[in-house]
């Protein structure tokens, strides 16, 4: 069972592991039962695309700001736990992969109550509360960033990077353009702060560059893969897309999400910056600064691309899939 939901950072790595398990199914010539559990439309759509079952569980969410919804969501806990317990008991998996986030907590709790082994993967350099909790009660913790080691027991922890969908790993042919290409993305939820600055900078930016701009999270993996292949420079948030950029080997300008939990996007960006990524704080992002940084990244694209490529860890999904099969 693969537990998670919410944003792409929690869903897409599960998709990558599921796809790797399907590959292993062919290699070992043995059926592997795979089921998604959690919450959110993105999770439901991902399961449907892979033709895999999805069990939805009501997921109470604790917001980091004062809201009456925090109180209302407390009443969801008994029903959500009952749902999770029934789904896990009915399927009785050999092992559960927990991706973190509020959507995975109750499924993981049900798994623990039913003595199902738990494997945790943490995508960020500063773990969220769910993975911090289950990291103390699981069989194995896999990390995307070295910075997160300090939060978990060393004997059960390994840094492997972030599972990436295979469509983003396989090299694609770059389409022909009459200008250098900049790919600007805000991730699975888009990024209004980046979009507004790009709109203001577009007249000047388009004089020198062809701009591919993902304004929202509606793009599929094929569109994303082609955009990475076409790009000479990528502008992005500092979430799980970092590892997609690294695999593509493209110069990166990161605009960490201001106010992310525990400021984890800035910590992610700082680790990636050791391999050549350029950081622009959201409060400092202006059309002029954006244009200057894109020009700088393009001028140094060969050097920066090589440094960024060294950060890539394309085997993460295979490592997790092997661990799941070994436990099962």
mmCIF file of C-alpha atoms in Angstrom, residues 24-281:
data_model
loop_
_atom_site.group_PDB
_atom_site.id
_atom_site.type_symbol
_atom_site.label_atom_id
_atom_site.label_comp_id
_atom_site.label_asym_id
_atom_site.label_seq_id
_atom_site.Cartn_x
_atom_site.Cartn_y
_atom_site.Cartn_z
ATOM 1 C CA UNK A 24 9.558 -5.332 -11.389
ATOM 2 C CA UNK A 25 6.327 -7.290 -11.758
ATOM 3 C CA UNK A 26 7.284 -8.060 -15.369
ATOM 4 C CA UNK A 27 10.898 -8.846 -14.483
ATOM 5 C CA UNK A 28 10.074 -11.359 -11.749
ATOM 6 C CA UNK A 29 7.007 -12.672 -13.611
ATOM 7 C CA UNK A 30 4.906 -12.454 -10.488
ATOM 8 C CA UNK A 31 1.844 -10.364 -9.691
ATOM 9 C CA UNK A 32 2.480 -7.541 -7.211
ATOM 10 C CA UNK A 33 -0.604 -6.164 -5.536
ATOM 11 C CA UNK A 34 -0.405 -2.357 -5.425
ATOM 12 C CA UNK A 35 -2.995 -0.042 -3.918
ATOM 13 C CA UNK A 36 -3.030 3.694 -3.185
ATOM 14 C CA UNK A 37 -4.606 5.022 0.007
ATOM 15 C CA UNK A 38 -5.039 8.609 1.187
ATOM 16 C CA UNK A 39 -6.857 11.708 0.042
ATOM 17 C CA UNK A 40 -6.955 14.346 -2.678
ATOM 18 C CA UNK A 41 -7.939 14.578 -6.328
ATOM 19 C CA UNK A 42 -4.333 14.422 -7.494
ATOM 20 C CA UNK A 43 -3.896 11.081 -5.739
ATOM 21 C CA UNK A 44 -7.140 9.763 -7.207
ATOM 22 C CA UNK A 45 -6.147 10.858 -10.715
ATOM 23 C CA UNK A 46 -2.693 9.306 -10.390
ATOM 24 C CA UNK A 47 -4.178 5.946 -9.370
ATOM 25 C CA UNK A 48 -6.646 6.086 -12.257
ATOM 26 C CA UNK A 49 -3.879 6.862 -14.759
ATOM 27 C CA UNK A 50 -1.969 3.781 -13.577
ATOM 28 C CA UNK A 51 -5.141 1.665 -13.495
ATOM 29 C CA UNK A 52 -4.534 0.904 -9.820
ATOM 30 C CA UNK A 53 -7.083 0.843 -6.971
ATOM 31 C CA UNK A 54 -7.381 3.909 -4.725
ATOM 32 C CA UNK A 55 -8.984 3.940 -1.306
ATOM 33 C CA UNK A 56 -9.966 7.401 -0.108
ATOM 34 C CA UNK A 57 -9.689 8.212 3.591
ATOM 35 C CA UNK A 58 -11.005 11.408 5.159
ATOM 36 C CA UNK A 59 -7.902 13.332 6.152
ATOM 37 C CA UNK A 60 -8.064 15.892 8.971
ATOM 38 C CA UNK A 61 -5.588 18.714 8.443
ATOM 39 C CA UNK A 62 -3.919 20.801 11.133
ATOM 40 C CA UNK A 63 -3.252 24.306 9.797
ATOM 41 C CA UNK A 64 -0.290 26.319 11.075
ATOM 42 C CA UNK A 65 -2.502 29.374 11.606
ATOM 43 C CA UNK A 66 -5.559 30.073 13.761
ATOM 44 C CA UNK A 67 -8.648 28.694 12.038
ATOM 45 C CA UNK A 68 -11.995 27.264 13.115
ATOM 46 C CA UNK A 69 -11.360 24.534 10.528
ATOM 47 C CA UNK A 70 -8.757 23.035 12.862
ATOM 48 C CA UNK A 71 -11.529 22.392 15.394
ATOM 49 C CA UNK A 72 -13.934 21.054 12.773
ATOM 50 C CA UNK A 73 -11.276 18.711 11.410
ATOM 51 C CA UNK A 74 -10.842 17.091 14.825
ATOM 52 C CA UNK A 75 -14.274 15.531 14.325
ATOM 53 C CA UNK A 76 -13.014 13.844 11.157
ATOM 54 C CA UNK A 77 -10.449 11.772 13.029
ATOM 55 C CA UNK A 78 -12.722 8.919 14.264
ATOM 56 C CA UNK A 79 -14.373 8.448 10.864
ATOM 57 C CA UNK A 80 -11.069 8.738 8.997
ATOM 58 C CA UNK A 81 -9.384 6.204 11.269
ATOM 59 C CA UNK A 82 -12.304 3.805 10.870
ATOM 60 C CA UNK A 83 -12.086 4.144 7.085
ATOM 61 C CA UNK A 84 -8.320 3.616 7.114
ATOM 62 C CA UNK A 85 -8.599 0.606 9.441
ATOM 63 C CA UNK A 86 -11.233 -1.049 7.252
ATOM 64 C CA UNK A 87 -9.292 -0.465 4.023
ATOM 65 C CA UNK A 88 -5.983 -1.677 5.441
ATOM 66 C CA UNK A 89 -7.594 -4.662 7.191
ATOM 67 C CA UNK A 90 -9.515 -5.689 4.051
ATOM 68 C CA UNK A 91 -6.394 -5.530 1.870
ATOM 69 C CA UNK A 92 -3.860 -6.521 4.557
ATOM 70 C CA UNK A 93 -0.721 -5.401 2.703
ATOM 71 C CA UNK A 94 2.676 -6.909 3.454
ATOM 72 C CA UNK A 95 4.157 -3.410 3.747
ATOM 73 C CA UNK A 96 3.079 0.255 3.528
ATOM 74 C CA UNK A 97 5.078 3.136 2.063
ATOM 75 C CA UNK A 98 4.253 6.392 3.873
ATOM 76 C CA UNK A 99 5.025 9.598 1.995
ATOM 77 C CA UNK A 100 4.157 12.044 4.751
ATOM 78 C CA UNK A 101 1.603 14.827 4.867
ATOM 79 C CA UNK A 102 -1.729 14.844 6.672
ATOM 80 C CA UNK A 103 -3.311 12.442 4.160
ATOM 81 C CA UNK A 104 -0.966 9.602 5.128
ATOM 82 C CA UNK A 105 -1.193 9.776 8.925
ATOM 83 C CA UNK A 106 -4.373 7.764 9.524
ATOM 84 C CA UNK A 107 -3.522 5.042 6.964
ATOM 85 C CA UNK A 108 -0.124 4.676 8.646
ATOM 86 C CA UNK A 109 -1.786 4.494 12.072
ATOM 87 C CA UNK A 110 -4.119 1.767 10.818
ATOM 88 C CA UNK A 111 -1.127 -0.126 9.408
ATOM 89 C CA UNK A 112 0.692 0.109 12.744
ATOM 90 C CA UNK A 113 -2.364 -1.154 14.656
ATOM 91 C CA UNK A 114 -2.543 -4.108 12.267
ATOM 92 C CA UNK A 115 1.205 -4.849 12.558
ATOM 93 C CA UNK A 116 1.925 -3.940 8.932
ATOM 94 C CA UNK A 117 5.582 -2.854 8.475
ATOM 95 C CA UNK A 118 6.006 0.813 7.516
ATOM 96 C CA UNK A 119 8.606 2.365 5.217
ATOM 97 C CA UNK A 120 8.885 6.185 5.243
ATOM 98 C CA UNK A 121 10.163 8.493 2.522
ATOM 99 C CA UNK A 122 10.823 12.182 3.234
ATOM 100 C CA UNK A 123 11.132 14.524 0.248
ATOM 101 C CA UNK A 124 12.242 17.663 2.077
ATOM 102 C CA UNK A 125 15.359 18.705 3.943
ATOM 103 C CA UNK A 126 13.261 19.543 7.028
ATOM 104 C CA UNK A 127 10.765 16.726 7.709
ATOM 105 C CA UNK A 128 7.110 17.349 8.341
ATOM 106 C CA UNK A 129 5.423 16.287 11.566
ATOM 107 C CA UNK A 130 3.894 13.115 10.117
ATOM 108 C CA UNK A 131 7.203 11.712 8.908
ATOM 109 C CA UNK A 132 8.953 12.817 12.095
ATOM 110 C CA UNK A 133 6.445 10.755 14.047
ATOM 111 C CA UNK A 134 6.434 7.668 11.850
ATOM 112 C CA UNK A 135 10.194 7.869 11.415
ATOM 113 C CA UNK A 136 10.420 6.730 15.053
ATOM 114 C CA UNK A 137 8.038 3.804 14.498
ATOM 115 C CA UNK A 138 8.987 2.430 11.103
ATOM 116 C CA UNK A 139 11.297 -0.163 9.637
ATOM 117 C CA UNK A 140 13.232 2.173 7.335
ATOM 118 C CA UNK A 141 13.493 5.890 6.516
ATOM 119 C CA UNK A 142 14.585 7.054 3.073
ATOM 120 C CA UNK A 143 15.567 10.697 2.618
ATOM 121 C CA UNK A 144 15.845 13.008 -0.360
ATOM 122 C CA UNK A 145 18.215 15.503 1.302
ATOM 123 C CA UNK A 146 21.298 14.919 3.422
ATOM 124 C CA UNK A 147 20.229 17.748 5.770
ATOM 125 C CA UNK A 148 17.312 15.607 7.018
ATOM 126 C CA UNK A 149 19.617 12.932 8.478
ATOM 127 C CA UNK A 150 19.799 14.745 11.806
ATOM 128 C CA UNK A 151 16.096 14.175 12.476
ATOM 129 C CA UNK A 152 16.145 10.360 12.303
ATOM 130 C CA UNK A 153 18.042 7.412 13.786
ATOM 131 C CA UNK A 154 21.181 6.792 11.695
ATOM 132 C CA UNK A 155 20.876 3.002 11.728
ATOM 133 C CA UNK A 156 17.561 3.040 9.871
ATOM 134 C CA UNK A 157 18.175 6.028 7.581
ATOM 135 C CA UNK A 158 19.529 6.333 4.036
ATOM 136 C CA UNK A 159 19.763 9.307 1.645
ATOM 137 C CA UNK A 160 18.640 8.222 -1.820
ATOM 138 C CA UNK A 161 17.068 11.311 -3.397
ATOM 139 C CA UNK A 162 13.466 11.641 -4.522
ATOM 140 C CA UNK A 163 11.641 9.016 -6.625
ATOM 141 C CA UNK A 164 11.149 10.448 -10.108
ATOM 142 C CA UNK A 165 8.622 9.288 -12.677
ATOM 143 C CA UNK A 166 10.416 7.358 -15.451
ATOM 144 C CA UNK A 167 9.072 9.680 -18.149
ATOM 145 C CA UNK A 168 11.216 12.435 -16.633
ATOM 146 C CA UNK A 169 14.359 10.303 -16.547
ATOM 147 C CA UNK A 170 14.434 8.996 -20.115
ATOM 148 C CA UNK A 171 16.221 11.565 -22.342
ATOM 149 C CA UNK A 172 14.040 13.315 -24.928
ATOM 150 C CA UNK A 173 14.949 15.042 -28.138
ATOM 151 C CA UNK A 174 14.990 18.821 -27.821
ATOM 152 C CA UNK A 175 12.640 20.656 -30.162
ATOM 153 C CA UNK A 176 14.068 23.334 -32.452
ATOM 154 C CA UNK A 177 13.722 26.982 -31.397
ATOM 155 C CA UNK A 178 15.086 30.217 -32.828
ATOM 156 C CA UNK A 179 15.952 31.485 -29.332
ATOM 157 C CA UNK A 180 17.311 30.035 -26.089
ATOM 158 C CA UNK A 181 14.513 28.512 -23.994
ATOM 159 C CA UNK A 182 13.540 29.323 -20.394
ATOM 160 C CA UNK A 183 11.135 26.969 -18.636
ATOM 161 C CA UNK A 184 9.329 28.597 -15.687
ATOM 162 C CA UNK A 185 7.275 26.357 -13.400
ATOM 163 C CA UNK A 186 5.536 26.748 -10.078
ATOM 164 C CA UNK A 187 5.035 23.013 -9.528
ATOM 165 C CA UNK A 188 1.838 21.023 -9.086
ATOM 166 C CA UNK A 189 -0.048 23.968 -7.548
ATOM 167 C CA UNK A 190 1.393 26.778 -9.611
ATOM 168 C CA UNK A 191 2.978 29.881 -8.083
ATOM 169 C CA UNK A 192 1.116 33.168 -8.228
ATOM 170 C CA UNK A 193 4.067 35.218 -6.928
ATOM 171 C CA UNK A 194 6.298 33.914 -9.724
ATOM 172 C CA UNK A 195 3.559 34.233 -12.350
ATOM 173 C CA UNK A 196 2.990 37.903 -11.560
ATOM 174 C CA UNK A 197 6.682 38.774 -11.913
ATOM 175 C CA UNK A 198 6.998 36.753 -15.123
ATOM 176 C CA UNK A 199 4.005 38.568 -16.617
ATOM 177 C CA UNK A 200 5.681 41.913 -15.876
ATOM 178 C CA UNK A 201 9.005 40.726 -17.284
ATOM 179 C CA UNK A 202 7.629 38.968 -20.369
ATOM 180 C CA UNK A 203 8.002 41.848 -22.839
ATOM 181 C CA UNK A 204 11.723 42.173 -22.071
ATOM 182 C CA UNK A 205 12.321 38.478 -21.484
ATOM 183 C CA UNK A 206 10.802 37.411 -24.810
ATOM 184 C CA UNK A 207 13.223 39.622 -26.762
ATOM 185 C CA UNK A 208 16.039 37.199 -26.005
ATOM 186 C CA UNK A 209 14.344 33.988 -24.839
ATOM 187 C CA UNK A 210 11.515 31.695 -25.816
ATOM 188 C CA UNK A 211 9.531 31.258 -22.593
ATOM 189 C CA UNK A 212 7.679 28.084 -21.613
ATOM 190 C CA UNK A 213 5.563 29.081 -18.635
ATOM 191 C CA UNK A 214 3.590 26.587 -16.560
ATOM 192 C CA UNK A 215 1.173 28.860 -14.711
ATOM 193 C CA UNK A 216 -0.833 26.161 -12.925
ATOM 194 C CA UNK A 217 -0.617 22.508 -12.010
ATOM 195 C CA UNK A 218 -2.629 21.139 -14.932
ATOM 196 C CA UNK A 219 0.298 19.836 -16.996
ATOM 197 C CA UNK A 220 0.789 16.101 -17.366
ATOM 198 C CA UNK A 221 4.132 14.329 -17.058
ATOM 199 C CA UNK A 222 4.686 14.251 -20.814
ATOM 200 C CA UNK A 223 4.396 18.041 -21.054
ATOM 201 C CA UNK A 224 6.763 18.469 -18.125
ATOM 202 C CA UNK A 225 9.295 16.031 -19.595
ATOM 203 C CA UNK A 226 9.324 17.851 -22.917
ATOM 204 C CA UNK A 227 9.667 21.250 -21.252
ATOM 205 C CA UNK A 228 12.705 20.055 -19.285
ATOM 206 C CA UNK A 229 14.214 18.649 -22.475
ATOM 207 C CA UNK A 230 13.695 21.932 -24.363
ATOM 208 C CA UNK A 231 14.930 24.242 -21.612
ATOM 209 C CA UNK A 232 18.298 25.957 -21.455
ATOM 210 C CA UNK A 233 17.419 27.399 -18.028
ATOM 211 C CA UNK A 234 14.729 26.374 -15.513
ATOM 212 C CA UNK A 235 13.054 28.692 -12.976
ATOM 213 C CA UNK A 236 11.243 26.788 -10.244
ATOM 214 C CA UNK A 237 10.088 26.543 -6.679
ATOM 215 C CA UNK A 238 12.360 24.509 -4.391
ATOM 216 C CA UNK A 239 10.233 21.443 -3.766
ATOM 217 C CA UNK A 240 10.537 17.981 -5.295
ATOM 218 C CA UNK A 241 11.070 19.545 -8.745
ATOM 219 C CA UNK A 242 14.703 20.036 -7.690
ATOM 220 C CA UNK A 243 15.397 16.389 -8.445
ATOM 221 C CA UNK A 244 13.662 16.542 -11.828
ATOM 222 C CA UNK A 245 15.811 19.532 -12.773
ATOM 223 C CA UNK A 246 18.936 17.711 -11.592
ATOM 224 C CA UNK A 247 18.164 14.640 -13.704
ATOM 225 C CA UNK A 248 17.623 16.916 -16.720
ATOM 226 C CA UNK A 249 20.965 18.605 -15.964
ATOM 227 C CA UNK A 250 19.648 22.139 -16.529
ATOM 228 C CA UNK A 251 20.813 25.366 -14.830
ATOM 229 C CA UNK A 252 18.326 26.160 -12.084
ATOM 230 C CA UNK A 253 17.032 29.387 -10.584
ATOM 231 C CA UNK A 254 15.076 28.586 -7.431
ATOM 232 C CA UNK A 255 12.476 30.812 -5.798
ATOM 233 C CA UNK A 256 11.708 29.056 -2.489
ATOM 234 C CA UNK A 257 8.133 29.303 -1.301
ATOM 235 C CA UNK A 258 7.949 32.054 1.302
ATOM 236 C CA UNK A 259 6.362 30.698 4.461
ATOM 237 C CA UNK A 260 6.700 26.981 3.677
ATOM 238 C CA UNK A 261 6.546 24.711 6.732
ATOM 239 C CA UNK A 262 9.770 25.062 8.783
ATOM 240 C CA UNK A 263 11.039 27.120 5.815
ATOM 241 C CA UNK A 264 11.943 23.780 4.248
ATOM 242 C CA UNK A 265 12.024 25.091 0.673
ATOM 243 C CA UNK A 266 14.830 27.480 1.523
ATOM 244 C CA UNK A 267 16.751 24.657 3.213
ATOM 245 C CA UNK A 268 16.146 22.479 0.126
ATOM 246 C CA UNK A 269 17.445 25.274 -2.093
ATOM 247 C CA UNK A 270 20.566 25.830 0.011
ATOM 248 C CA UNK A 271 21.561 22.171 -0.339
ATOM 249 C CA UNK A 272 20.940 22.277 -4.089
ATOM 250 C CA UNK A 273 22.904 25.549 -4.316
ATOM 251 C CA UNK A 274 26.013 23.587 -3.341
ATOM 252 C CA UNK A 275 25.652 22.011 -6.780
ATOM 253 C CA UNK A 276 25.254 25.219 -8.740
ATOM 254 C CA UNK A 277 21.619 26.235 -8.285
ATOM 255 C CA UNK A 278 20.906 29.968 -8.042
ATOM 256 C CA UNK A 279 18.580 31.162 -5.252
ATOM 257 C CA UNK A 280 16.328 34.223 -5.431
ATOM 258 C CA UNK A 281 14.237 34.913 -2.334
#
